[in-house]
C-alpha positions as a printed NumPy array, in Angstrom:
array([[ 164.625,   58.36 ,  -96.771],
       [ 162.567,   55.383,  -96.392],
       [ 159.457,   55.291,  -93.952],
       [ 158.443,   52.044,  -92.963],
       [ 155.32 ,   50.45 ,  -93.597],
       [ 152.321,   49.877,  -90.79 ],
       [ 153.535,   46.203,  -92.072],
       [ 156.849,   46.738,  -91.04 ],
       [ 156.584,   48.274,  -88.258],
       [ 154.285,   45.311,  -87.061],
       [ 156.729,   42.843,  -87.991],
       [ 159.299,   44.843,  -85.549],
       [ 157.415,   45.005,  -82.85 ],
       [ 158.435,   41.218,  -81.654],
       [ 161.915,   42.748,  -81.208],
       [ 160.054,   45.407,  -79.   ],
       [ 159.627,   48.341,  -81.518],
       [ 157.132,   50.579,  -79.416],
       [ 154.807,   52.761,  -80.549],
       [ 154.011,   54.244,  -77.538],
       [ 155.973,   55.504,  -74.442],
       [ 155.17 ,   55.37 ,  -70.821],
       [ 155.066,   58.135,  -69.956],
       [ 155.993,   59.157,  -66.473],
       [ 158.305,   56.205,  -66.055],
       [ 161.607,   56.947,  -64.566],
       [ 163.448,   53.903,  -66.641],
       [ 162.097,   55.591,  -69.955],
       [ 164.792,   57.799,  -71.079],
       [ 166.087,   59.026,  -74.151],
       [ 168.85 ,   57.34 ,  -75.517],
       [ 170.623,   60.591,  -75.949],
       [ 171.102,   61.486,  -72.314],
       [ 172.195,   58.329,  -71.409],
       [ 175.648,   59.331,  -72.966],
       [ 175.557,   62.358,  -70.901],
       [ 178.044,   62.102,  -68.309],
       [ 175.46 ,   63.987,  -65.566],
       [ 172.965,   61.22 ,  -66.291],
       [ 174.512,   57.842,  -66.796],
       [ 174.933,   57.098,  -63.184],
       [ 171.32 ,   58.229,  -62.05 ],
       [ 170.191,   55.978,  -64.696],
       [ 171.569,   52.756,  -63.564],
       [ 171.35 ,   53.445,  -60.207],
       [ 167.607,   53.27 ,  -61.217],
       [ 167.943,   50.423,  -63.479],
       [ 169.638,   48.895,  -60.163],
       [ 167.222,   49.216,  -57.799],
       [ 164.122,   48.236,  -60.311],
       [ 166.023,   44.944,  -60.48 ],
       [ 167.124,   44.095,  -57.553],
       [ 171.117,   44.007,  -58.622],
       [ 173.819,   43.764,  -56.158],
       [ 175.902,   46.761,  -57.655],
       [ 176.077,   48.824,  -60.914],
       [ 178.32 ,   46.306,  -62.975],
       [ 175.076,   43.747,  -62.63 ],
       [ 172.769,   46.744,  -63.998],
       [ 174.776,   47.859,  -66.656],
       [ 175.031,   44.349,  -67.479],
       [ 171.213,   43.816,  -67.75 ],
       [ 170.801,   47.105,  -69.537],
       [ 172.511,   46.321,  -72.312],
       [ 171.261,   42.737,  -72.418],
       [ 167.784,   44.874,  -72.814],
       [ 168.868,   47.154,  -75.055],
       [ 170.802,   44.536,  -77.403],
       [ 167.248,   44.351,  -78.853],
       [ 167.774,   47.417,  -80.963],
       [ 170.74 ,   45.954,  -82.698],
       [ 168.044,   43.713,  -83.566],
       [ 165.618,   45.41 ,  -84.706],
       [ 168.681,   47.39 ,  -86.976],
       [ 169.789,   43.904,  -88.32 ],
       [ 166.557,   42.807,  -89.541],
       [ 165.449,   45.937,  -91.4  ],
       [ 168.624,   45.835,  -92.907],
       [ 168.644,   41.958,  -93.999],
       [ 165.013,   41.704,  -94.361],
       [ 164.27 ,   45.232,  -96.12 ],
       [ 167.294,   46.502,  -97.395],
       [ 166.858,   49.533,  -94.817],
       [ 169.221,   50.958,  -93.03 ],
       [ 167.659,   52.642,  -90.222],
       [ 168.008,   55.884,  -88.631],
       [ 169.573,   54.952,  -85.169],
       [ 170.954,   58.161,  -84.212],
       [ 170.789,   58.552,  -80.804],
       [ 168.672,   61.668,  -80.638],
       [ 165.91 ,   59.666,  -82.679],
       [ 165.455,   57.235,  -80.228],
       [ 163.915,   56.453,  -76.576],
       [ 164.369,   53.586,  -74.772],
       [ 160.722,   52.408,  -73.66 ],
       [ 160.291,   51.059,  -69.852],
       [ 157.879,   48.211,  -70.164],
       [ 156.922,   45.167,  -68.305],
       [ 155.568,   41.734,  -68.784],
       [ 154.868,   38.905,  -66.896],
       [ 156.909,   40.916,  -64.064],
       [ 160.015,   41.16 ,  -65.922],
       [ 161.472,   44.655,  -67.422],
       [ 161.441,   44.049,  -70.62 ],
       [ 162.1  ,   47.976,  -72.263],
       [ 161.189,   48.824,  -75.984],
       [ 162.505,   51.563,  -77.961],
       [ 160.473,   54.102,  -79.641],
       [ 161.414,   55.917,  -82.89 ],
       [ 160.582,   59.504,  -83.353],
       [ 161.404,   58.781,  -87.337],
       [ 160.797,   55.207,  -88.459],
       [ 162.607,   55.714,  -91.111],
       [ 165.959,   54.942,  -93.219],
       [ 167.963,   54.487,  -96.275],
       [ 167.701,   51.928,  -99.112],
       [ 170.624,   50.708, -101.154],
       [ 172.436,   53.754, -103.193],
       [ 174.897,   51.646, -104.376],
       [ 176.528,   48.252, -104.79 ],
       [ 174.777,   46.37 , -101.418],
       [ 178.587,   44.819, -100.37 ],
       [ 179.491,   48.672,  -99.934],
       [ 176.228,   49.871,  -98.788],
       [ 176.088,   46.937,  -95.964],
       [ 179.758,   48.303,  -94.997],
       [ 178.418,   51.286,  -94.026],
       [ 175.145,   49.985,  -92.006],
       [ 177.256,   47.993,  -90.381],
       [ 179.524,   50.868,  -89.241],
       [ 176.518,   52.463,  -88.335],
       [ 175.42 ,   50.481,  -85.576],
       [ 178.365,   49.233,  -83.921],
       [ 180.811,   52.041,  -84.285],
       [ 178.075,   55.21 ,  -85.056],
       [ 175.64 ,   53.729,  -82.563],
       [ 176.585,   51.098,  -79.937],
       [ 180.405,   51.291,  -79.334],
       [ 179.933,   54.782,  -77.726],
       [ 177.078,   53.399,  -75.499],
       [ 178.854,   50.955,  -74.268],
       [ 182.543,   52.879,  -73.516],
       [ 179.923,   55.324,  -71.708],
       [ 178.207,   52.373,  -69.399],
       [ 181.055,   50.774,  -68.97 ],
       [ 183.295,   53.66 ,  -67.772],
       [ 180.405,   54.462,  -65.513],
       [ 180.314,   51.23 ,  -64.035],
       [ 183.058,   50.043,  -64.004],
       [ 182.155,   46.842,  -66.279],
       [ 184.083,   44.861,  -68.695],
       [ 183.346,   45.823,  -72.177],
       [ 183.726,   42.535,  -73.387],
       [ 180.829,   41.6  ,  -71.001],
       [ 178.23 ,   44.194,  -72.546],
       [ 179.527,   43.419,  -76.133],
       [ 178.719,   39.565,  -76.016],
       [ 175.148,   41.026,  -74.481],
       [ 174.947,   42.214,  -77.975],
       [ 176.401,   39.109,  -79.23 ],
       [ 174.085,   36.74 ,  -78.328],
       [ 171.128,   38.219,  -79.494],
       [ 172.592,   38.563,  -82.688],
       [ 173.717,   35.073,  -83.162],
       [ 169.794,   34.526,  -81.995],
       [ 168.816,   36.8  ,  -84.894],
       [ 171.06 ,   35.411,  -87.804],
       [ 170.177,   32.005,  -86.454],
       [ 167.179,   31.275,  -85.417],
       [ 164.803,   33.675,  -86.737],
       [ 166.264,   34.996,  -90.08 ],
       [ 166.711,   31.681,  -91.769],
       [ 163.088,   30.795,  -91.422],
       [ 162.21 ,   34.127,  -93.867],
       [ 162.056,   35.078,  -97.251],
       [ 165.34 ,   35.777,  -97.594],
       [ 167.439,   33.202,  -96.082],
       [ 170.258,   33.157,  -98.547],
       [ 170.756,   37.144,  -97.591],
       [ 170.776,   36.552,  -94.265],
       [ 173.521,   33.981,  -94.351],
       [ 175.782,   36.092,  -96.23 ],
       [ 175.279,   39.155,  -94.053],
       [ 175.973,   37.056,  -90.967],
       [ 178.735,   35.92 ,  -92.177],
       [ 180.493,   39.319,  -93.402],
       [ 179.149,   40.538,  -89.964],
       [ 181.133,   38.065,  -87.775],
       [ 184.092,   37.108,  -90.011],
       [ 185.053,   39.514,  -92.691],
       [ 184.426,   43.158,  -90.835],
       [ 187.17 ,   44.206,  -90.341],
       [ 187.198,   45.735,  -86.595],
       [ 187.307,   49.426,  -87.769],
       [ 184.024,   48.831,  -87.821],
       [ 183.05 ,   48.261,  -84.583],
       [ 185.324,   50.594,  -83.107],
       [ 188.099,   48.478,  -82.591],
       [ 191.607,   49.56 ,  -83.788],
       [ 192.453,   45.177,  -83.824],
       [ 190.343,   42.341,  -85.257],
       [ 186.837,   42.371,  -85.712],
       [ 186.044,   41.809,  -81.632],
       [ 182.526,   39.246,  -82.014],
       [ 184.696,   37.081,  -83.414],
       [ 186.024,   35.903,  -80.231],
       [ 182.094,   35.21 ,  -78.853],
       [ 181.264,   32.519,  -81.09 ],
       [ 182.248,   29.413,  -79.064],
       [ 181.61 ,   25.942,  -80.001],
       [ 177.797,   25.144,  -79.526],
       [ 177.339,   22.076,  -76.954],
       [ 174.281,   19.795,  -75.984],
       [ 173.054,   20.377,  -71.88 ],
       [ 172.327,   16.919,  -71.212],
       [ 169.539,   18.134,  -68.411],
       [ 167.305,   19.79 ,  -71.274],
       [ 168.161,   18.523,  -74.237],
       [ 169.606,   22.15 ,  -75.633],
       [ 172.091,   22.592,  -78.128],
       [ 173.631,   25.952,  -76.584],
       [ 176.79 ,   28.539,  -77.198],
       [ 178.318,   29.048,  -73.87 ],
       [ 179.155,   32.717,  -73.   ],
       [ 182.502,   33.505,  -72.965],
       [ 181.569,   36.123,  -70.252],
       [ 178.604,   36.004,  -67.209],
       [ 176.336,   38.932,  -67.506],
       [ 175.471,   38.352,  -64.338],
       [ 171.8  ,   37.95 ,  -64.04 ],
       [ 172.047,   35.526,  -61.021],
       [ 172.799,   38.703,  -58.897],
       [ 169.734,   40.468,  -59.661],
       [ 166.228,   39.46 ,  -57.467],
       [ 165.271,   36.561,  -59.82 ],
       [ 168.818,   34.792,  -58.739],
       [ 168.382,   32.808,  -62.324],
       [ 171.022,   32.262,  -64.554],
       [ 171.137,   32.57 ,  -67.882],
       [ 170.401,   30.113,  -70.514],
       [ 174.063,   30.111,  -71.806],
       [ 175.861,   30.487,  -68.664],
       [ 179.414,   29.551,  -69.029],
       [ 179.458,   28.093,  -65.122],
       [ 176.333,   25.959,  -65.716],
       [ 177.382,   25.102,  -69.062],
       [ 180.647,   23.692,  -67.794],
       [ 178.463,   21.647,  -65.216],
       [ 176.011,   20.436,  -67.508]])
């Protein structure tokens, strides 16, 4: 196993690595219990009333939205580092924080730590991949949405966006740019969807719409496929990508 650098670990921290955890805080929870049946529903019944959503569909929404960030984090260690990190869930808590009045959670590693290349990297990247989506996040979300009552195509284009944001806009401005395009694309058009948990076709395929200018700011955006439903928390604001206000424009 790999431990990351003080470096790296820095470098994470814009996609809300924490190092610490707040302790006390009733939306800090490890990310093992929140596939335990007894304490899903307590959980976003919490989440609900910190944000001011109408119901738990809107909470579960914004959870994962929040927690898409970890995906993140995953995806750039891998890209940037050649690390695949360990994401079990019984290494990880998800970190209540705030800032500038929004809830804007972390995650906190017990191990920062993970596995370099062993083999050829097209194989090796197979497997990370697997990792996340069908080790990691696909039984997340069948928990939270089962729970709620959600679509699961609503929390999977949560995790969608931010990693179209990732492969994007952030990656490409790196070191290794070249990498990053190639992962990207295996990741959204040659994984097969085994990988993600999905018996049929790889299912982020369907999330990457056409991007379109919004006259009214001068924003070249990819409408949602989905709403996530952020208008029907306290802040009332939509999201940048809405697919309503995008159709309005």
């Amino acid at each position: 196993m790999i431990k990351l650098t003080g470096e790296q670990a820095e470098a994470l921290g814009q996609f809300r690595l924490a190092q610490h955890s707040e302790e006390g805080s009733p939306l800090t929870i490890e990310v093992k219990k929140l596939l335990d049946t007894s304490q899903t529903g307590p959980y976003l019944d919490r989440v609900k009333n910190h944000i001011g959503a109408t119901d738990k569909k809107t909470a579960a929404s914004i959870l994962i939205k929040r927690y898409a960030f970890l995906p993140v984090i995953y995806l750039y260690s891998m890209t940037s580092w050649n690390i695949k990190l360990d994401i079990s869930h019984e290494n990880i808590t998800f970190v209540s924080q705030e800032k500038d009045g929004l809830w804007l959670p972390g995650f906190r590693f017990i191990h920062l730590q993970g596995q370099g290349i062993e083999t050829e990297r097209e194989k090796w990247r197979e497997d990370a991949v697997r990792n996340l989506f069908n080790g990691h996040i696909f039984p997340l979300l069948n928990r939270i949405a089962n729970e709620a009552n959600v679509s699961k195509l609503i929390l999977l284009e949560n995790i969608a966006i931010y990693m179209f944001w990732l492969y994007e806009k952030i990656l490409p401005l790196g070191t290794h740019s070249e990498r990053a395009a190639e992962d990207f694309k295996f990741i959204l058009e040659e994984a097969s969807g085994n990988l993600f948990g999905c018996e049929n076709a790889n299912p982020l395929k369907k999330f990457d719409s056409k991007k379109i200018l919004i006259e009214s700011t001068g924003k070249t955006v990819r409408p949602r496929k989905t709403c996530c439903y952020s208008y029907l928390t306290s802040s009332g604001k939509r999201c940048g990508t809405c697919p309503q206000a995008c159709r309005i424009k």
